[in-house]
XYZ file of C-alpha atoms in Angstrom:
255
model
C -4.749 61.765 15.000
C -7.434 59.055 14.098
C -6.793 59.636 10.223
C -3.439 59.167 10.586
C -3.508 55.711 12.470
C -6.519 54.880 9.931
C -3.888 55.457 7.234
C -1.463 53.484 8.770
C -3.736 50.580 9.179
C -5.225 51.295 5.933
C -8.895 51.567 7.457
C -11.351 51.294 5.160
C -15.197 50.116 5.500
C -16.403 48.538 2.516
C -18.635 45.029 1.864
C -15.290 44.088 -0.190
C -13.694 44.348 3.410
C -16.340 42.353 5.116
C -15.758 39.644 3.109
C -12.243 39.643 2.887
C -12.294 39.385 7.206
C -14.686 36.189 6.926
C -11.997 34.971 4.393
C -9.629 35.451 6.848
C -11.323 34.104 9.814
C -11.907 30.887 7.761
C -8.827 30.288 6.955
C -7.362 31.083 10.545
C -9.884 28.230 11.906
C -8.836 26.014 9.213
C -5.377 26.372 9.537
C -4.901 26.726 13.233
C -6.277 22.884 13.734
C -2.525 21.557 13.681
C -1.633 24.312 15.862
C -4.195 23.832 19.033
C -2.857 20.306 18.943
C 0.473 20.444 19.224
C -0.217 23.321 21.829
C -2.693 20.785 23.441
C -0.397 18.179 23.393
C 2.938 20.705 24.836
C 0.543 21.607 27.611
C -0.345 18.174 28.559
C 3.417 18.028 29.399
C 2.494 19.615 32.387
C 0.382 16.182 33.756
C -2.060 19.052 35.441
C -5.245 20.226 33.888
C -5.756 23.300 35.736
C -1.718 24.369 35.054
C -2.566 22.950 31.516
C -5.428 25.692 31.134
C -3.151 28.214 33.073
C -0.300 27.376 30.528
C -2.115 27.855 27.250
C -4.029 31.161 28.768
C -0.909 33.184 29.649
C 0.916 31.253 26.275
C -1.388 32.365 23.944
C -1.412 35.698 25.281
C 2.202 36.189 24.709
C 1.628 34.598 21.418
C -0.522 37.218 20.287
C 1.600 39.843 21.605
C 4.251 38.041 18.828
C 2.004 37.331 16.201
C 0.940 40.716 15.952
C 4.638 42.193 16.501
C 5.355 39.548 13.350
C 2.544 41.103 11.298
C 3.461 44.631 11.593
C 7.115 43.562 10.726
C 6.216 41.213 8.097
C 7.190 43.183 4.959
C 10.725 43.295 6.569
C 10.499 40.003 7.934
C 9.982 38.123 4.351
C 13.405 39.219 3.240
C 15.299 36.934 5.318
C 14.831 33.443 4.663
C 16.322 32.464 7.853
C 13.557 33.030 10.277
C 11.161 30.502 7.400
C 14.146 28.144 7.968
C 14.495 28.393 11.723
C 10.431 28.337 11.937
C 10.824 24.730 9.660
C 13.582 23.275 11.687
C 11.633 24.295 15.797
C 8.707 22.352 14.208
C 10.639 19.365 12.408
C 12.335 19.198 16.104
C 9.203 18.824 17.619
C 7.703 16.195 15.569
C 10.983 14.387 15.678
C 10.618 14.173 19.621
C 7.531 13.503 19.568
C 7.969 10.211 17.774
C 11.249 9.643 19.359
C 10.368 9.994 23.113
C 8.626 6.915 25.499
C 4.973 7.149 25.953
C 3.338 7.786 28.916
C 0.526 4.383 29.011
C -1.453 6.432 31.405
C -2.675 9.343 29.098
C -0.466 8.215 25.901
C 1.508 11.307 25.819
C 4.961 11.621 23.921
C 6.844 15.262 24.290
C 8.747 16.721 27.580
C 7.442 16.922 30.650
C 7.560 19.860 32.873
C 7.710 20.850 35.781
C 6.375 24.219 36.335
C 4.193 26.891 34.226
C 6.826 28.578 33.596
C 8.577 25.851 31.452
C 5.724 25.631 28.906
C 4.942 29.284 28.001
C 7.843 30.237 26.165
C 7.430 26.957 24.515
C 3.877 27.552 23.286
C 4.315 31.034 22.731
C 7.824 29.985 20.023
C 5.471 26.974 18.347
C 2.674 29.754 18.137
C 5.441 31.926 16.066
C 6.963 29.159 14.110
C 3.483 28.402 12.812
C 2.274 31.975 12.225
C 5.446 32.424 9.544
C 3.392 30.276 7.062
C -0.021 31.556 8.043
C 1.342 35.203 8.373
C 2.127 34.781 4.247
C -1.715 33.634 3.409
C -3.041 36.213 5.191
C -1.152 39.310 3.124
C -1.451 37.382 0.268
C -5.447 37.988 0.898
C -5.311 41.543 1.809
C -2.587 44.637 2.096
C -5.403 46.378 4.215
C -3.441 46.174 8.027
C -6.453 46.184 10.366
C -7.614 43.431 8.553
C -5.315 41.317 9.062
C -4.929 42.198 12.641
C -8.606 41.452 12.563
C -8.480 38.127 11.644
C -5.564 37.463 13.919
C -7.201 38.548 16.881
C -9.993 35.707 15.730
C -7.565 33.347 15.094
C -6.434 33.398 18.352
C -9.422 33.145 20.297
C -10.179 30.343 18.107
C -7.158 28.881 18.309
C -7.574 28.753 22.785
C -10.939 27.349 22.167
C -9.673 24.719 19.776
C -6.509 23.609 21.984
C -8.927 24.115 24.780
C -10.892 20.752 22.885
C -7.934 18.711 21.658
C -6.797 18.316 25.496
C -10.028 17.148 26.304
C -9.694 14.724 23.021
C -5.780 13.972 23.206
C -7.029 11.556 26.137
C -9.946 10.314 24.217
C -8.535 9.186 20.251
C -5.732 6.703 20.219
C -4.154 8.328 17.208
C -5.039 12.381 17.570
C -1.780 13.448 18.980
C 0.232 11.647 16.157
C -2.347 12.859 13.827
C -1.606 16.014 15.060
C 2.300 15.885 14.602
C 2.102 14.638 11.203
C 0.062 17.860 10.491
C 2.893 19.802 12.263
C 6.115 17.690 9.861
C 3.408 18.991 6.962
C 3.895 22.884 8.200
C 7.732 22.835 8.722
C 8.518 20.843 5.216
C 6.289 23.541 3.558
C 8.483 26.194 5.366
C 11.334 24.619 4.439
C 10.393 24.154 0.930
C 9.611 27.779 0.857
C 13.064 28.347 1.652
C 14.493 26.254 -0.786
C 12.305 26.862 -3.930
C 9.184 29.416 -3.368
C 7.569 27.788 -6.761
C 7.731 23.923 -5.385
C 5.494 25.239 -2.337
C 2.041 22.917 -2.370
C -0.940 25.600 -2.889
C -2.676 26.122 0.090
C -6.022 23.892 -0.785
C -3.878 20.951 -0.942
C -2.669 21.250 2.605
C -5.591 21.664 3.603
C -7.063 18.266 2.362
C -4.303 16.838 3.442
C -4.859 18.244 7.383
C -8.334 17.242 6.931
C -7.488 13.814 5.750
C -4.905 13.134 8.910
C -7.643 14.477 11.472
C -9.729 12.239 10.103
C -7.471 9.677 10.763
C -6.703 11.050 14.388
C -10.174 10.700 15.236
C -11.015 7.080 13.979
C -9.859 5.291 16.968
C -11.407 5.968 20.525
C -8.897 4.877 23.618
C -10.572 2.360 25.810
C -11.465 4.014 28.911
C -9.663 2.720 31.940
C -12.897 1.725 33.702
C -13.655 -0.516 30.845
C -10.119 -2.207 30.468
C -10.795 -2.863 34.598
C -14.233 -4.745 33.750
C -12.776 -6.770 31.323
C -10.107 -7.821 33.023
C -12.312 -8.995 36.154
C -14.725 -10.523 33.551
C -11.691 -12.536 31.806
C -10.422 -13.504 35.623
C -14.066 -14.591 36.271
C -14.694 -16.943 33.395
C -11.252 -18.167 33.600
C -12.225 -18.690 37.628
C -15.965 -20.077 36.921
C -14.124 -22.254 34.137
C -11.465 -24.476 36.436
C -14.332 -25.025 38.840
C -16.732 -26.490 36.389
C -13.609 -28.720 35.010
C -12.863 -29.568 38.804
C -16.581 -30.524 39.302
C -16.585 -33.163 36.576
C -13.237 -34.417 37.623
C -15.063 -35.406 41.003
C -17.987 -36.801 39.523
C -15.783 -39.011 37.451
């Protein structure tokens, strides 16, 4: 029974295997950057950071449960260039109301708001899917061994909670991350779409990279003044302004 699902999977130990899986790990960290922010900023939608944490638990999980249904399906799933070019058009979508929709001046969020868990979750769990159609690609490309790539997915995906986990915390702490972040997202769904349109025109994967890595960098050049601060300086402008007219007032009188 074990030999057969080995086969399946194509199970095999080797030190060419171990290295392939730390390939793949890297490049699921690496790549999965644009993704825990615009997860990040869907579940800051929700205006409530325990729902927030509650949302990209039970999102992620269903995520997985899809990523790994799109994995095992993959061979099948690359003959149809329509899922590629609905994947490319849920993400251009996104970034497009992202930029499109009124900020919120309190934690500078664009996107939807909603209203209960249960809102979000299919949300994060599509945007999850749409993203995994482009990563799903590098990772056969690396290896045909199965378990390997379900490996590395099950990484990726722990990684991926930790790393949205972050960017909510940050989203509220760099002026430009979220936009950053949705710029990263157009990058993913033109590539899709590309791949759709002519495989050969498709940037090589080292280029996006740099190019994600450039934009975070970017996204995290600009702090957002902390309320508390804005507050002081306020008072402080009112003060001088205050302390000011009464000096001018003083020598008025002496005159």
């Amino acid at each position: 029974m074990l030999d057969k699902i080995f086969d399946y999977l194509n199970f095999h130990l080797s030190i060419e295997a171990a290295i392939v899986l730390l390939i793949l790990m890297f490049l699921e960290a690496v790549l999965s950057a644009d993704n825990a922010i615009a997860l990040a900023a869907i579940a800051q939608g929700l205006g409530d950071k325990k729902l927030e944490t509650q949302a990209l638990n039970i999102g992620l999980v269903v995520a997985y449960v899809l990523r790994i249904t799109l994995l095992l399906t993959a061979t099948w799933v690359q003959q149809f260039w329509q899922f590629e070019l609905l994947g490319a058009a849920y993400l251009l979508w996104l970034v497009f109301q992202h930029f499109t929709s009124e900020e919120d001046e309190e934690h500078h969020h664009h996107g939807p708001r909603f209203h209960s868990l249960w809102q979000v979750i299919p949300v994060i769990a599509l945007t999850d899917l749409a993203f995994s159609l482009d990563s799903v690609t590098t990772a056969i490309a690396v290896s045909q061994e199965t378990w390997l790539v379900l490996t590395g997915t099950t990484i990726g995906v722990i990684t991926l909670r930790f790393m949205a986990g972050l960017f909510i915390r940050w989203l509220d702490e760099f002026k430009n991350l979220e936009d950053a972040g949705y710029i990263t997202v157009a990058l993913v769904g033109l590539r899709l779409l590309i791949r759709v349109v002519n495989e050969d025109l498709v940037p090589p994967q080292w280029l996006m990279i740099t190019a994600i890595g450039l934009i975070l960098t970017w996204g995290f050049s600009q702090r957002t003044q902390p309320a508390s601060v804005s507050t002081e300086t306020e008072k402080t402008e009112v003060s001088t302004e205050v302390n000011t007219e009464v000096n001018v007032e003083g020598l008025g009188s002496r005159d």
